[in-house]
Short mmCIF file of C-alpha atoms and ligand atoms in Angstrom, two decimals:
data_model
loop_
_atom_site.label_atom_id
_atom_site.label_comp_id
_atom_site.label_asym_id
_atom_site.label_seq_id
_atom_site.Cartn_x
_atom_site.Cartn_y
_atom_site.Cartn_z
CA MET A 1 75.35 4.26 4.23
CA ASN A 2 73.91 7.61 3.71
CA ASN A 3 75.34 10.51 5.59
CA GLY A 4 73.09 11.20 8.15
CA SER A 5 70.86 13.86 6.81
CA GLU A 6 68.51 11.62 4.77
CA ALA A 7 66.55 9.07 6.63
CA ALA A 8 68.69 5.45 5.95
CA THR A 9 66.59 2.92 3.49
CA ILE A 10 65.81 -0.61 4.55
CA ALA A 11 64.31 -3.44 2.90
CA VAL A 12 62.59 -6.49 4.94
CA ASP A 13 62.59 -9.37 2.92
CA SER A 14 61.51 -12.78 4.11
CA LEU A 15 61.66 -16.49 2.96
CA GLY A 16 59.48 -19.64 4.31
CA CYS A 17 56.21 -19.50 5.86
CA LYS A 18 53.01 -16.92 6.32
CA LEU A 19 54.27 -16.54 9.83
CA ASN A 20 57.59 -15.39 8.87
CA GLN A 21 55.83 -12.47 6.42
CA ALA A 22 53.65 -11.33 9.25
CA GLU A 23 56.47 -11.17 11.49
CA ALA A 24 58.30 -9.07 8.62
CA GLU A 25 55.46 -6.89 7.60
CA LEU A 26 55.50 -5.99 11.41
CA LEU A 27 58.97 -5.43 11.50
CA ALA A 28 58.70 -3.06 8.53
CA ARG A 29 55.94 -1.26 10.24
CA GLN A 30 57.97 -0.62 13.60
CA LEU A 31 61.17 0.11 11.34
CA ALA A 32 58.94 2.95 9.39
CA GLU A 33 57.70 4.34 12.65
CA ALA A 34 60.95 4.53 13.83
CA GLY A 35 62.29 6.80 11.10
CA TYR A 36 63.94 4.48 8.87
CA ARG A 37 62.82 4.79 4.91
CA LEU A 38 61.33 1.55 3.57
CA VAL A 39 62.35 0.01 0.07
CA SER A 40 61.69 -2.92 -1.89
CA PRO A 41 64.10 -6.08 -1.59
CA ASP A 42 64.66 -5.42 -5.29
CA ASP A 43 65.70 -1.79 -4.63
CA GLU A 44 69.23 -0.91 -3.53
CA ALA A 45 69.07 -0.45 0.39
CA ASP A 46 71.41 0.76 3.00
CA ILE A 47 70.03 -2.08 5.20
CA TYR A 48 68.83 -5.22 4.46
CA VAL A 49 67.10 -7.49 6.56
CA LEU A 50 66.23 -11.30 6.15
CA ASN A 51 64.08 -12.78 8.22
CA THR A 52 65.17 -16.52 7.42
CA CYS A 53 63.68 -20.29 7.26
CA THR A 54 65.85 -23.74 7.99
CA VAL A 55 63.04 -25.93 7.56
CA THR A 56 64.89 -27.88 4.81
CA SER A 57 68.42 -27.57 3.31
CA LEU A 58 66.69 -25.74 0.36
CA ALA A 59 65.36 -23.26 2.76
CA ASP A 60 68.78 -22.58 3.76
CA ARG A 61 70.24 -22.39 0.30
CA LYS A 62 67.72 -19.76 -0.78
CA CYS A 63 68.47 -17.64 2.47
CA ARG A 64 72.15 -17.67 1.58
CA HIS A 65 71.62 -17.02 -2.00
CA ARG A 66 68.81 -14.03 -0.69
CA LEU A 67 71.73 -12.35 1.02
CA ARG A 68 74.89 -12.65 -1.41
CA LEU A 69 72.13 -11.10 -3.83
CA ALA A 70 71.77 -8.45 -1.35
CA ARG A 71 75.15 -7.93 -1.18
CA ARG A 72 75.64 -7.57 -4.75
CA HIS A 73 72.89 -5.28 -5.27
CA ASN A 74 74.91 -2.93 -2.37
CA PRO A 75 78.26 -3.97 -1.51
CA ASN A 76 78.13 -1.24 1.01
CA ALA A 77 74.48 -2.36 2.64
CA ARG A 78 74.42 -3.67 6.32
CA LEU A 79 73.39 -7.25 6.01
CA VAL A 80 70.83 -8.40 9.17
CA ALA A 81 69.85 -11.89 9.05
CA ILE A 82 66.98 -12.98 11.91
CA GLY A 83 64.22 -15.63 12.42
CA CYS A 84 64.68 -19.40 12.14
CA LEU A 85 68.11 -19.86 10.30
CA ALA A 86 70.13 -17.26 12.29
CA GLN A 87 68.98 -18.99 15.48
CA ARG A 88 69.81 -22.37 13.90
CA ALA A 89 73.19 -21.46 12.53
CA PRO A 90 74.39 -17.94 13.62
CA GLN A 91 78.27 -18.67 13.22
CA GLU A 92 77.53 -20.07 9.45
CA LEU A 93 75.72 -16.67 8.59
CA GLY A 94 78.35 -14.04 10.68
CA ARG A 95 81.58 -15.92 9.63
CA ILE A 96 81.25 -17.54 6.58
CA GLU A 97 78.57 -15.03 4.94
CA GLY A 98 79.72 -12.30 6.26
CA VAL A 99 76.40 -11.19 7.76
CA ASP A 100 76.63 -8.14 9.49
CA LEU A 101 74.06 -8.74 12.46
CA VAL A 102 72.53 -12.28 13.34
CA LEU A 103 69.63 -12.03 15.59
CA GLY A 104 67.85 -15.56 16.04
CA ASN A 105 64.36 -15.89 16.99
CA ASP A 106 65.43 -15.12 20.79
CA HIS A 107 66.82 -12.15 19.95
CA LYS A 108 64.93 -10.91 17.21
CA SER A 109 62.78 -8.33 19.00
CA ARG A 110 65.65 -6.39 19.63
CA LEU A 111 66.76 -5.68 16.12
CA LEU A 112 65.99 -1.59 16.29
CA GLN A 113 68.21 -1.40 19.38
CA SER A 114 70.99 -3.54 17.81
CA LEU A 115 70.83 -1.27 14.70
CA SER A 116 71.28 2.07 16.42
CA LYS A 117 74.11 0.59 18.53
CA SER A 118 75.70 -0.68 15.29
CA GLY A 119 75.47 3.07 14.13
CA CYS A 120 72.62 2.44 11.40
CA GLU A 121 70.49 4.85 13.43
CA ALA A 122 67.20 6.09 11.59
CA THR A 123 67.00 9.88 10.59
CA PRO A 124 63.70 11.15 11.28
CA HIS A 125 61.93 12.45 8.23
CA ALA A 126 59.08 14.82 6.89
CA ASP A 127 58.15 12.35 3.91
CA ARG A 128 57.32 9.73 6.16
CA HIS A 129 54.61 7.41 4.47
CA PRO A 130 51.47 6.81 6.78
CA THR A 131 52.24 3.61 8.72
CA GLY A 132 49.65 1.70 6.11
CA GLN A 133 51.40 2.33 2.97
CA THR A 134 54.51 1.67 4.31
CA VAL A 135 53.65 -1.87 4.90
CA SER A 136 51.95 -2.31 1.28
CA VAL A 137 55.81 -2.18 0.17
CA LEU A 138 55.62 -6.05 1.25
CA ARG A 139 51.88 -7.20 0.40
CA THR A 140 48.50 -6.35 -0.13
CA ARG A 141 47.18 -8.68 2.18
CA THR A 142 47.94 -8.32 5.41
CA PHE A 143 49.21 -11.24 7.71
CA ILE A 144 48.84 -11.04 11.48
CA LYS A 145 50.71 -13.06 14.04
CA VAL A 146 48.33 -14.53 16.63
CA GLN A 147 50.90 -17.42 17.91
CA GLU A 148 54.19 -18.69 18.15
CA GLY A 149 56.01 -22.20 18.57
CA CYS A 150 55.07 -25.99 18.63
CA SER A 151 55.42 -28.25 21.40
CA SER A 152 54.52 -31.25 19.08
CA PHE A 153 57.99 -32.29 17.90
CA CYS A 154 57.42 -34.08 14.94
CA SER A 155 60.22 -36.27 14.30
CA TYR A 156 61.78 -34.33 10.84
CA CYS A 157 60.70 -31.39 12.02
CA ILE A 158 63.38 -28.29 13.28
CA VAL A 159 60.59 -25.60 14.32
CA PRO A 160 60.42 -26.66 17.90
CA VAL A 161 63.85 -26.42 18.41
CA VAL A 162 64.01 -22.98 16.39
CA ARG A 163 60.56 -21.42 17.21
CA GLY A 164 60.50 -22.79 21.19
CA GLY A 165 57.24 -23.74 22.84
CA GLU A 166 53.66 -22.42 22.03
CA LYS A 167 52.95 -18.82 22.52
CA SER A 168 49.56 -16.75 21.99
CA SER A 169 48.87 -13.38 21.43
CA PRO A 170 46.00 -11.96 23.79
CA VAL A 171 42.80 -11.73 22.07
CA ASP A 172 42.90 -7.96 22.38
CA HIS A 173 45.93 -7.46 20.67
CA VAL A 174 44.70 -9.20 17.82
CA LEU A 175 41.74 -7.59 17.77
CA ALA A 176 43.41 -4.05 17.86
CA GLU A 177 45.78 -5.20 15.04
CA VAL A 178 42.91 -6.31 12.98
CA ARG A 179 41.38 -3.07 13.78
CA ARG A 180 44.43 -1.35 12.69
CA GLN A 181 44.95 -3.04 9.52
CA VAL A 182 41.31 -2.56 8.76
CA SER A 183 41.64 1.18 9.51
CA ALA A 184 44.57 1.21 6.77
CA GLY A 185 42.48 0.02 4.25
CA TYR A 186 43.41 -3.85 3.98
CA LYS A 187 40.50 -5.71 2.87
CA GLU A 188 41.83 -9.35 3.74
CA VAL A 189 43.79 -10.49 7.00
CA VAL A 190 45.77 -13.68 7.18
CA LEU A 191 45.70 -15.24 10.50
CA THR A 192 49.04 -17.10 11.17
CA GLY A 193 50.98 -18.46 13.52
CA THR A 194 53.38 -21.54 13.63
CA LYS A 195 50.31 -23.91 14.69
CA ILE A 196 47.13 -21.42 14.98
CA GLY A 197 44.92 -24.74 15.75
CA SER A 198 46.60 -24.69 19.48
CA TYR A 199 45.98 -21.00 20.20
CA SER A 200 44.79 -20.43 23.59
CA HIS A 201 44.80 -17.13 25.50
CA ASN A 202 42.83 -16.67 29.12
CA GLY A 203 40.27 -19.36 28.23
CA ASP A 204 39.82 -18.68 24.44
CA GLY A 205 40.88 -21.34 22.33
CA LEU A 206 41.40 -20.50 17.95
CA LYS A 207 37.17 -20.64 18.03
CA GLY A 208 37.25 -17.85 20.74
CA LEU A 209 39.19 -15.97 18.59
CA LEU A 210 37.61 -15.94 15.70
CA GLU A 211 34.41 -15.43 17.04
CA HIS A 212 35.98 -12.28 18.50
CA ILE A 213 37.34 -11.06 15.28
CA LEU A 214 34.16 -11.67 13.59
CA ALA A 215 31.95 -9.94 16.11
CA ASP A 216 34.21 -6.88 17.21
CA THR A 217 36.14 -5.75 13.91
CA GLY A 218 34.96 -4.66 10.35
CA VAL A 219 37.37 -7.18 8.59
CA ALA A 220 35.85 -8.12 5.11
CA ARG A 221 37.95 -11.48 4.53
CA LEU A 222 39.60 -13.63 7.34
CA ARG A 223 41.54 -16.11 5.84
CA LEU A 224 43.37 -18.98 8.23
CA SER A 225 47.14 -19.84 7.19
CA SER A 226 46.81 -23.65 8.10
CA LEU A 227 45.29 -26.04 10.53
CA GLN A 228 45.96 -29.19 11.64
CA PRO A 229 43.74 -32.06 10.78
CA GLN A 230 42.76 -33.20 14.37
CA GLU A 231 41.59 -29.57 15.05
CA ILE A 232 38.80 -29.49 12.64
CA THR A 233 35.37 -29.79 14.79
CA PRO A 234 31.96 -29.27 13.98
CA GLY A 235 31.69 -26.39 16.23
CA LEU A 236 34.72 -24.57 14.36
CA ILE A 237 33.57 -25.25 10.71
CA ARG A 238 30.17 -23.78 11.66
CA LEU A 239 31.68 -20.53 12.40
CA TRP A 240 31.93 -20.33 7.92
CA GLN A 241 28.56 -19.57 8.48
CA ASP A 242 29.94 -15.99 8.29
CA ASP A 243 31.05 -15.71 4.92
CA ARG A 244 34.03 -13.61 5.50
CA LEU A 245 35.65 -16.45 6.61
CA CYS A 246 37.84 -17.53 3.21
CA ARG A 247 36.70 -21.46 2.09
CA HIS A 248 40.11 -22.39 2.32
CA PHE A 249 41.93 -25.03 4.45
CA HIS A 250 45.38 -25.66 4.39
CA LEU A 251 45.85 -29.23 6.30
CA ALA A 252 49.25 -30.44 6.20
CA LEU A 253 48.95 -34.10 5.30
CA GLN A 254 52.78 -35.20 5.03
CA SER A 255 52.14 -38.64 4.07
CA GLY A 256 49.00 -40.60 3.35
CA SER A 257 50.63 -44.18 4.66
CA ASP A 258 49.51 -44.58 8.33
CA GLY A 259 53.18 -46.48 8.89
CA VAL A 260 54.97 -43.06 7.72
CA LEU A 261 52.90 -40.91 9.62
CA ALA A 262 53.61 -43.10 12.58
CA ARG A 263 57.26 -42.36 12.22
CA MET A 264 56.85 -39.04 11.58
CA ARG A 265 54.94 -38.70 15.11
CA ARG A 266 52.10 -37.21 13.43
CA ARG A 267 49.28 -36.88 15.67
CA TYR A 268 46.70 -38.28 13.31
CA SER A 269 45.91 -41.02 11.01
CA VAL A 270 44.77 -41.26 7.37
CA GLY A 271 41.20 -42.06 8.29
CA GLU A 272 41.00 -38.78 10.65
CA TYR A 273 42.61 -36.89 8.45
CA GLU A 274 39.98 -38.11 5.75
CA ARG A 275 36.76 -37.58 8.31
CA SER A 276 38.24 -33.89 8.71
CA VAL A 277 38.16 -33.20 5.07
CA SER A 278 34.72 -34.74 4.67
CA LEU A 279 33.46 -32.43 7.64
CA ILE A 280 34.59 -29.51 5.71
CA ARG A 281 33.27 -30.89 2.13
CA ALA A 282 29.83 -31.62 3.89
CA ALA A 283 29.66 -27.83 5.18
CA LEU A 284 31.40 -26.10 2.51
CA PRO A 285 31.45 -27.98 -0.77
CA GLU A 286 33.32 -25.09 -2.42
CA ALA A 287 35.98 -25.11 -0.09
CA ALA A 288 39.64 -25.35 -1.23
CA ILE A 289 41.70 -27.70 0.78
CA THR A 290 45.60 -27.29 0.14
CA THR A 291 48.02 -29.43 2.10
CA ASP A 292 51.89 -30.54 2.45
CA VAL A 293 53.30 -33.83 1.18
CA ILE A 294 56.87 -35.22 1.87
CA VAL A 295 58.12 -37.47 0.03
CA GLY A 296 60.84 -40.02 0.59
CA PHE A 297 61.01 -39.81 4.40
CA PRO A 298 63.11 -42.20 6.13
CA GLY A 299 62.30 -45.99 5.51
CA GLU A 300 59.26 -44.71 2.95
CA THR A 301 58.91 -47.90 0.93
CA GLU A 302 57.39 -48.01 -2.63
CA SER A 303 54.54 -49.12 -1.42
CA GLU A 304 53.91 -46.58 1.61
CA PHE A 305 54.56 -43.90 -1.18
CA GLN A 306 51.99 -45.46 -3.45
CA GLN A 307 49.48 -45.52 -0.51
CA GLY A 308 50.12 -41.68 -0.27
CA TYR A 309 50.06 -40.84 -3.57
CA ASP A 310 46.28 -42.90 -4.34
CA PHE A 311 45.12 -40.83 -1.14
CA CYS A 312 46.21 -37.69 -2.73
CA ARG A 313 44.57 -38.44 -5.85
CA ARG A 314 41.50 -38.97 -3.76
CA MET A 315 41.18 -36.35 -1.71
CA ASP A 316 41.33 -33.67 -4.60
CA PHE A 317 43.42 -31.42 -3.52
CA ALA A 318 43.18 -27.85 -4.90
CA ARG A 319 46.85 -27.51 -4.35
CA ILE A 320 49.58 -29.95 -2.97
CA HIS A 321 52.86 -28.77 -2.15
CA VAL A 322 55.62 -31.34 -2.20
CA PHE A 323 58.71 -31.24 -0.20
CA PRO A 324 61.57 -34.00 -0.63
CA TYR A 325 62.23 -35.31 2.79
CA SER A 326 65.27 -33.34 3.82
CA PRO A 327 67.37 -34.38 7.03
CA ARG A 328 67.17 -31.47 9.70
CA GLN A 329 70.48 -31.98 12.46
CA ASP A 330 68.78 -32.23 15.62
CA THR A 331 65.77 -34.09 14.87
CA GLU A 332 64.78 -37.52 15.45
CA ALA A 333 64.26 -38.50 11.95
CA ALA A 334 67.80 -37.33 11.06
CA GLY A 335 68.91 -40.60 12.60
CA MET A 336 66.56 -43.00 11.56
CA PRO A 337 67.83 -45.95 9.24
CA GLY A 338 66.33 -46.45 5.65
CA MET A 339 67.30 -42.98 4.19
CA VAL A 340 65.86 -43.10 0.75
CA ALA A 341 68.28 -42.49 -2.29
CA ASP A 342 68.22 -38.92 -3.75
CA ARG A 343 67.02 -40.46 -7.10
CA ILE A 344 64.46 -42.17 -5.80
CA LYS A 345 63.15 -38.95 -4.14
CA LYS A 346 63.64 -37.29 -7.12
CA ARG A 347 61.28 -39.47 -9.09
CA ARG A 348 58.48 -39.82 -6.39
CA SER A 349 58.46 -35.96 -6.25
CA GLN A 350 58.05 -35.41 -9.77
CA LYS A 351 55.19 -38.12 -9.68
CA MET A 352 53.63 -36.14 -6.70
CA LEU A 353 54.17 -33.05 -8.73
CA ALA A 354 52.49 -34.06 -11.66
CA LEU A 355 49.22 -35.21 -9.81
CA ALA A 356 49.66 -32.01 -7.55
CA GLU A 357 48.91 -30.25 -11.29
CA VAL A 358 46.42 -32.44 -12.41
CA SER A 359 44.45 -32.03 -9.10
CA ALA A 360 44.73 -27.94 -9.23
CA GLN A 361 43.38 -27.94 -12.96
CA ASN A 362 40.82 -30.04 -11.88
CA PHE A 363 39.70 -28.02 -8.75
CA ARG A 364 39.59 -24.91 -10.89
CA GLN A 365 37.48 -26.25 -13.50
CA GLN A 366 34.73 -26.90 -11.06
CA PHE A 367 34.25 -22.85 -11.12
CA LEU A 368 34.30 -22.14 -14.96
CA GLY A 369 31.26 -19.97 -15.77
CA LYS A 370 30.83 -19.09 -12.09
CA ILE A 371 31.01 -15.60 -10.60
CA MET A 372 32.96 -14.70 -7.65
CA PRO A 373 34.29 -11.87 -5.61
CA VAL A 374 38.01 -11.69 -6.31
CA LEU A 375 40.83 -9.49 -4.18
CA TRP A 376 42.92 -7.57 -6.81
CA GLU A 377 46.21 -7.59 -5.63
CA LYS A 378 48.61 -6.94 -8.40
CA GLN A 379 48.83 -5.38 -12.27
CA THR A 380 51.46 -6.70 -14.42
CA ASP A 381 51.82 -5.93 -18.24
CA GLY A 382 48.13 -4.67 -18.08
CA ILE A 383 47.27 -7.86 -16.59
CA TRP A 384 45.27 -7.71 -12.93
CA SER A 385 45.57 -10.81 -10.45
CA GLY A 386 43.75 -11.58 -7.91
CA LEU A 387 42.62 -14.70 -5.27
CA THR A 388 38.76 -15.48 -4.60
CA ASP A 389 38.28 -16.61 -1.31
CA ASN A 390 38.66 -20.23 -1.95
CA TYR A 391 42.11 -19.45 -3.10
CA ILE A 392 41.90 -19.58 -6.97
CA LYS A 393 44.09 -17.18 -8.65
CA VAL A 394 42.31 -15.35 -11.12
CA TYR A 395 43.51 -12.83 -14.08
CA VAL A 396 41.71 -10.31 -15.81
CA LYS A 397 43.02 -7.40 -18.20
CA SER A 398 42.10 -4.07 -17.46
CA ASP A 399 43.66 -0.45 -17.34
CA GLN A 400 41.52 0.52 -14.47
CA ASP A 401 43.28 0.55 -10.88
CA LEU A 402 42.01 -2.65 -9.07
CA ARG A 403 44.11 -3.00 -6.58
CA ASN A 404 43.04 -3.97 -2.84
CA ARG A 405 39.44 -4.07 -4.47
CA LEU A 406 36.93 -6.74 -3.98
CA LEU A 407 34.89 -7.08 -7.04
CA PRO A 408 32.95 -9.57 -8.78
CA VAL A 409 34.36 -11.67 -11.70
CA LYS A 410 33.37 -14.36 -14.17
CA LEU A 411 35.58 -17.24 -14.05
CA GLY A 412 36.04 -18.36 -17.96
CA GLU A 413 39.39 -20.39 -19.07
CA VAL A 414 42.08 -22.29 -16.66
CA ARG A 415 45.20 -20.86 -17.59
CA ARG A 416 48.86 -21.08 -16.05
CA ASP A 417 48.32 -21.19 -12.20
CA GLY A 418 44.89 -20.02 -12.21
CA VAL A 419 41.76 -18.96 -14.64
CA TRP A 420 41.32 -16.04 -16.90
CA GLY A 421 38.20 -13.95 -15.86
CA GLU A 422 36.07 -11.44 -16.96
CA MET A 423 34.68 -8.14 -15.23
CA ILE A 424 31.02 -8.37 -14.89
CA ALA A 425 30.56 -4.71 -14.10
CA PRO A 426 33.19 -1.70 -15.02
CA ALA A 427 34.91 -0.71 -11.65
CA ARG A 428 34.00 2.70 -10.12
S1 SF4 B 1 53.46 -29.39 13.98
FE1 SF4 B 1 54.99 -30.81 13.53
S2 SF4 B 1 55.59 -29.91 11.47
FE2 SF4 B 1 53.95 -28.44 12.43
S3 SF4 B 1 55.65 -27.02 13.48
FE3 SF4 B 1 55.17 -28.34 14.79
S4 SF4 B 1 56.85 -29.98 15.19
FE4 SF4 B 1 57.19 -29.21 13.12
#
């Protein structure tokens, strides 16, 4: 810890969903405003804060690993765990992992007070970065939380337990936050929440919120983190006539078998999911539709898995995130009969991952030769990378500073996890 004459350095890190990223960004900004000096999670920090995730046992392991790495980086650092794993297993993090301060979702808003009570006070410092710059320690795109919590209780999911019921931010707060981020220089805003399709505030649903943002802010690009298939309506999709809305829809499928979907307590059938995809594609043929799939859910037979696989192949997803089922204590599915053996889950995951790779390549392939605007995010070894609005990662070689600029590029060859592009005009 520093001697009190310099500002304490603090690293804010996050694992899991985009909601966690949004919360980490907000927290970083509040800490900077309170006088802490933000550093990257890869640097040595006096205080290391991790916004944890507990959606799978792999997420738990990653959180513990990240905390141990931070301890190794600076053995004297004060470790702070907040968020979902901190909510579910505070003792484990405190006693076993030696985390100094554990604040679950119920208490994480008290982080600043808790830090100063425990002697980790900020010291005002003259060279404080302006707010917009401090947050860029984390990301180029900015994530804004508009909603939190879920009351759906899908049978496998721990989120309603650790995040609680649904709460939405008032429209005015969201608009003020979007305007603030736009003035700080961000071109892309990603709206996040546990279930943003259930956004509801004073009569405004998600559609109303989007209308307000498009009409009343100068945001250049607006992306939604994820939606449920039953939330796709013709009225909602009509909003995409405004091309500031990114043609990217993350619709979690979880399974392409009606039997499994029913056991998961999802609120749609495979047919309804397909109708939502068709509605999007009829209006926006170049939209990227990405999804999550759980393999090896309790009782999933070989034929149910195969139905799901065939359905995913037919849907031509731009990306498929594959999760082998992992039982979460306090969920209904953890007590279901017919647990699938690990080796079977592994085989099914590999098969689904191979399909995901082919499907992603096929999606990118359609755009070769096209000119599309890309928001450039970062440079590594002279290669810039960024995203199109329909979520294609594009790389170009350039020694110019392209960061946070929205510039057109001609898409060339499919490479690695994206596409190589060629700048069609020199960046000015
Ligand atoms: S909708 Fe289902 S999977 Fe998503 S957070 Fe709610 S309970 Fe979990």
